[in-house]
Amino acid sequence: MKKLLLILTIACSASVMYAGGYRVGVQGHKQLAMGHTGVAVVTSAESAFFNPAGLVYLDGKLNVSLGAAAVLSKTSYQNREFGYKAEADNPVGTPFYAYGAYKITDWLSVGLAVYTPYGSSVEWPTDWEGSHLVNNIELSAIFIQPTIAIKISDKLSVGGGPIYVSGAVNFNRNLSRNLSDETGARSNVTIDASGINAWGYTVGAMFRPTDKINIGFNYRSRIDMNVERGDGTADFENLPAALAPGFADGDFTASLPLPAELTFGIAFEPADKWLVAIDYTRTFWDAYESLDVQFFNSAGLSRNPRAYKNSSIYKIGAQYEATQKVTVRAGFYFDESPIRDGFFAPETPRPDSVNFTTGFSYSFNSKWAIDASVLYVHSNEIQNSYDHFVEAGQPLSFGGEYKSNALVAGIGVSYKL
């Protein structure tokens, strides 16, 4: 099982940030096509992620949803004052999900969800002007969530379960703006760790005042991914001979929070064949105060303040049953960046974004259907900087203009028995 998780972690490590911070918002093609709404929607096993309380209202004894997506993104940087220019070579991201729900009785359902809600991969040109902050980074996390849902009445249900997370990180940066060995090769460090495990939980509730209106709530707890001594390696390269003995390779410790999320929403049927959903998500990014890495050699403690702020996502989406076999969907959401001015580090160059979604489902019969979605993420060009890198005891600022956008396309399959 541990080997399988490691393989899956590596497979999805190319995910690129296109939600706030390092959040990855692709947790089901039906709901992504509706603006990634879903806390009050009951259409498939995707409820295992969006609101486990909805599982008990699904039609059928068994519901399964599987899917994956390809993420194409572009991030560019320039500083007109100094003539700096760079473009990140972001790998194609491959977030995925697998959900299953089984109705034991009319009032009790169980489920299992596997999904990838966090990840980041950015590859800047080696030794670019911001290489003292980052050359490249890969961050990934796989969530495994067993779930139970209980129908308290025909109008009210609750659900939730524990979350087990397996994560990995690989991060490289130069040690300073100028340090190099005798050949001129820049001195740098790579930290690498995988199989980092942690636990959290999710809870939700759903209220159905009428047969055409649902109101939902879901909370996912904060999870701290802690790298302990022996979990990973720190590899120092290209040190000058005089400094090399003090920078021996070894292990390190670090911690990265996966912030808590709270979502409220409503879904209603304004007319025959129509479904409209509106969600609001608050992400508690203030948990990400600093990225601190403790080395056990002359490098000592590398403290990198982040000071993220809590942020919101405003979502709206709709679906229309065009025919007995085809259902079409569309949506929109506005995603606030959690990054404060002066803390805009190039490993997470994410300003506010507007996001447009669409997709469809095609039912082959009463059991099988395919689900497809497309997401376009647009961020306006932003002028910002990171002002907290310290060299020789002095804080240094690195800033410029960043621009990013992304296109996400995915396909999945749904089964109902």
PDB file of C-alpha atoms in Angstrom, residues 89-201:
ATOM      1  CA  ASP A  89       8.467  25.492 -17.791  1.00  0.00           C
ATOM      2  CA  ASN A  90       5.559  23.990 -15.901  1.00  0.00           C
ATOM      3  CA  PRO A  91       5.047  20.241 -16.467  1.00  0.00           C
ATOM      4  CA  VAL A  92       1.602  18.949 -17.444  1.00  0.00           C
ATOM      5  CA  GLY A  93      -0.341  18.323 -14.233  1.00  0.00           C
ATOM      6  CA  THR A  94      -2.442  15.166 -13.761  1.00  0.00           C
ATOM      7  CA  PRO A  95      -4.804  15.517 -10.772  1.00  0.00           C
ATOM      8  CA  PHE A  96      -7.251  12.631 -10.342  1.00  0.00           C
ATOM      9  CA  TYR A  97     -10.142  11.423  -8.192  1.00  0.00           C
ATOM     10  CA  ALA A  98     -11.897   8.145  -7.341  1.00  0.00           C
ATOM     11  CA  TYR A  99     -15.137   8.075  -5.334  1.00  0.00           C
ATOM     12  CA  GLY A 100     -17.412   5.245  -4.301  1.00  0.00           C
ATOM     13  CA  ALA A 101     -20.620   5.187  -2.226  1.00  0.00           C
ATOM     14  CA  TYR A 102     -22.728   2.235  -1.048  1.00  0.00           C
ATOM     15  CA  LYS A 103     -26.199   2.523   0.499  1.00  0.00           C
ATOM     16  CA  ILE A 104     -26.461  -0.021   3.331  1.00  0.00           C
ATOM     17  CA  THR A 105     -29.968   0.994   4.369  1.00  0.00           C
ATOM     18  CA  ASP A 106     -32.290   3.864   3.471  1.00  0.00           C
ATOM     19  CA  TRP A 107     -30.742   5.918   6.291  1.00  0.00           C
ATOM     20  CA  LEU A 108     -27.089   4.803   6.190  1.00  0.00           C
ATOM     21  CA  SER A 109     -24.467   5.034   3.427  1.00  0.00           C
ATOM     22  CA  VAL A 110     -20.697   4.514   3.427  1.00  0.00           C
ATOM     23  CA  GLY A 111     -18.120   5.734   0.947  1.00  0.00           C
ATOM     24  CA  LEU A 112     -14.462   6.024   0.051  1.00  0.00           C
ATOM     25  CA  ALA A 113     -12.806   9.028  -1.619  1.00  0.00           C
ATOM     26  CA  VAL A 114      -9.299   9.354  -3.062  1.00  0.00           C
ATOM     27  CA  TYR A 115      -8.344  12.758  -4.450  1.00  0.00           C
ATOM     28  CA  THR A 116      -5.496  15.280  -4.897  1.00  0.00           C
ATOM     29  CA  PRO A 117      -6.558  18.714  -3.587  1.00  0.00           C
ATOM     30  CA  TYR A 118      -3.061  20.173  -3.096  1.00  0.00           C
ATOM     31  CA  GLY A 119      -0.054  20.336  -5.385  1.00  0.00           C
ATOM     32  CA  SER A 120       2.405  22.629  -7.046  1.00  0.00           C
ATOM     33  CA  SER A 121       5.040  22.271  -9.710  1.00  0.00           C
ATOM     34  CA  VAL A 122       7.067  25.154 -11.096  1.00  0.00           C
ATOM     35  CA  GLU A 123      10.322  24.942 -13.029  1.00  0.00           C
ATOM     36  CA  TRP A 124      12.066  28.269 -13.571  1.00  0.00           C
ATOM     37  CA  PRO A 125      15.225  28.372 -15.708  1.00  0.00           C
ATOM     38  CA  THR A 126      18.200  27.202 -13.635  1.00  0.00           C
ATOM     39  CA  ASP A 127      20.160  30.119 -12.140  1.00  0.00           C
ATOM     40  CA  TRP A 128      17.570  32.708 -13.255  1.00  0.00           C
ATOM     41  CA  GLU A 129      17.477  36.041 -11.449  1.00  0.00           C
ATOM     42  CA  GLY A 130      15.160  34.647  -8.738  1.00  0.00           C
ATOM     43  CA  SER A 131      17.115  31.418  -8.269  1.00  0.00           C
ATOM     44  CA  HIS A 132      18.031  32.379  -4.689  1.00  0.00           C
ATOM     45  CA  LEU A 133      14.294  31.920  -3.947  1.00  0.00           C
ATOM     46  CA  VAL A 134      13.498  28.917  -6.159  1.00  0.00           C
ATOM     47  CA  ASN A 135      14.776  27.060  -9.208  1.00  0.00           C
ATOM     48  CA  ASN A 136      12.110  24.379  -9.161  1.00  0.00           C
ATOM     49  CA  ILE A 137       9.548  22.898  -6.784  1.00  0.00           C
ATOM     50  CA  GLU A 138       7.247  19.870  -6.793  1.00  0.00           C
ATOM     51  CA  LEU A 139       4.661  19.434  -4.065  1.00  0.00           C
ATOM     52  CA  SER A 140       1.909  16.812  -3.998  1.00  0.00           C
ATOM     53  CA  ALA A 141      -0.560  15.254  -1.591  1.00  0.00           C
ATOM     54  CA  ILE A 142      -3.015  12.377  -1.953  1.00  0.00           C
ATOM     55  CA  PHE A 143      -6.051  12.324   0.341  1.00  0.00           C
ATOM     56  CA  ILE A 144      -7.767   9.021   1.274  1.00  0.00           C
ATOM     57  CA  GLN A 145     -11.082   9.498   3.015  1.00  0.00           C
ATOM     58  CA  PRO A 146     -13.423   6.769   4.283  1.00  0.00           C
ATOM     59  CA  THR A 147     -16.867   8.264   4.825  1.00  0.00           C
ATOM     60  CA  ILE A 148     -20.171   7.590   6.537  1.00  0.00           C
ATOM     61  CA  ALA A 149     -23.484   9.407   5.934  1.00  0.00           C
ATOM     62  CA  ILE A 150     -26.586   9.212   8.129  1.00  0.00           C
ATOM     63  CA  LYS A 151     -30.080  10.345   7.180  1.00  0.00           C
ATOM     64  CA  ILE A 152     -31.610  11.835  10.313  1.00  0.00           C
ATOM     65  CA  SER A 153     -34.853  12.552   8.446  1.00  0.00           C
ATOM     66  CA  ASP A 154     -35.992  13.014   4.863  1.00  0.00           C
ATOM     67  CA  LYS A 155     -34.923  16.672   5.214  1.00  0.00           C
ATOM     68  CA  LEU A 156     -31.652  16.418   7.171  1.00  0.00           C
ATOM     69  CA  SER A 157     -28.491  14.327   6.952  1.00  0.00           C
ATOM     70  CA  VAL A 158     -24.946  14.436   8.314  1.00  0.00           C
ATOM     71  CA  GLY A 159     -21.724  12.851   7.120  1.00  0.00           C
ATOM     72  CA  GLY A 160     -17.978  12.816   7.455  1.00  0.00           C
ATOM     73  CA  GLY A 161     -14.903  10.793   8.120  1.00  0.00           C
ATOM     74  CA  PRO A 162     -11.159  10.785   8.765  1.00  0.00           C
ATOM     75  CA  ILE A 163      -8.667  11.868   6.099  1.00  0.00           C
ATOM     76  CA  TYR A 164      -5.306  10.157   5.627  1.00  0.00           C
ATOM     77  CA  VAL A 165      -2.749  12.144   3.611  1.00  0.00           C
ATOM     78  CA  SER A 166       0.431  10.980   1.920  1.00  0.00           C
ATOM     79  CA  GLY A 167       2.601  13.751   0.522  1.00  0.00           C
ATOM     80  CA  ALA A 168       5.929  14.476  -1.160  1.00  0.00           C
ATOM     81  CA  VAL A 169       8.113  17.511  -1.796  1.00  0.00           C
ATOM     82  CA  ASN A 170      11.167  18.284  -3.932  1.00  0.00           C
ATOM     83  CA  PHE A 171      12.575  21.818  -3.831  1.00  0.00           C
ATOM     84  CA  ASN A 172      15.758  23.350  -5.233  1.00  0.00           C
ATOM     85  CA  ARG A 173      17.176  26.860  -4.926  1.00  0.00           C
ATOM     86  CA  ASN A 174      20.541  28.558  -4.982  1.00  0.00           C
ATOM     87  CA  LEU A 175      22.055  29.358  -1.604  1.00  0.00           C
ATOM     88  CA  SER A 176      22.492  33.042  -2.419  1.00  0.00           C
ATOM     89  CA  ARG A 177      22.459  35.457  -5.345  1.00  0.00           C
ATOM     90  CA  ASN A 178      26.181  35.022  -6.149  1.00  0.00           C
ATOM     91  CA  LEU A 179      27.836  32.119  -4.307  1.00  0.00           C
ATOM     92  CA  SER A 180      29.516  29.588  -6.628  1.00  0.00           C
ATOM     93  CA  ASP A 181      32.329  27.058  -6.635  1.00  0.00           C
ATOM     94  CA  GLU A 182      35.763  27.535  -8.246  1.00  0.00           C
ATOM     95  CA  THR A 183      34.367  26.637 -11.705  1.00  0.00           C
ATOM     96  CA  GLY A 184      31.612  29.215 -11.498  1.00  0.00           C
ATOM     97  CA  ALA A 185      28.790  26.699 -10.887  1.00  0.00           C
ATOM     98  CA  ARG A 186      26.197  28.198  -8.564  1.00  0.00           C
ATOM     99  CA  SER A 187      25.952  26.776  -5.049  1.00  0.00           C
ATOM    100  CA  ASN A 188      22.518  25.267  -4.420  1.00  0.00           C
ATOM    101  CA  VAL A 189      20.526  22.933  -2.194  1.00  0.00           C
ATOM    102  CA  THR A 190      17.846  20.347  -3.007  1.00  0.00           C
ATOM    103  CA  ILE A 191      15.515  19.038  -0.329  1.00  0.00           C
ATOM    104  CA  ASP A 192      13.575  15.893  -1.113  1.00  0.00           C
ATOM    105  CA  ALA A 193      11.083  13.894   0.933  1.00  0.00           C
ATOM    106  CA  SER A 194       8.242  11.472   0.161  1.00  0.00           C
ATOM    107  CA  GLY A 195       5.872   9.288   2.147  1.00  0.00           C
ATOM    108  CA  ILE A 196       5.071  12.161   4.512  1.00  0.00           C
ATOM    109  CA  ASN A 197       1.889  11.120   6.310  1.00  0.00           C
ATOM    110  CA  ALA A 198      -0.693  12.992   8.361  1.00  0.00           C
ATOM    111  CA  TRP A 199      -4.341  12.829   9.454  1.00  0.00           C
ATOM    112  CA  GLY A 200      -7.314  15.185   9.322  1.00  0.00           C
ATOM    113  CA  TYR A 201     -11.078  14.961   9.038  1.00  0.00           C
TER     114      TYR A 201
END
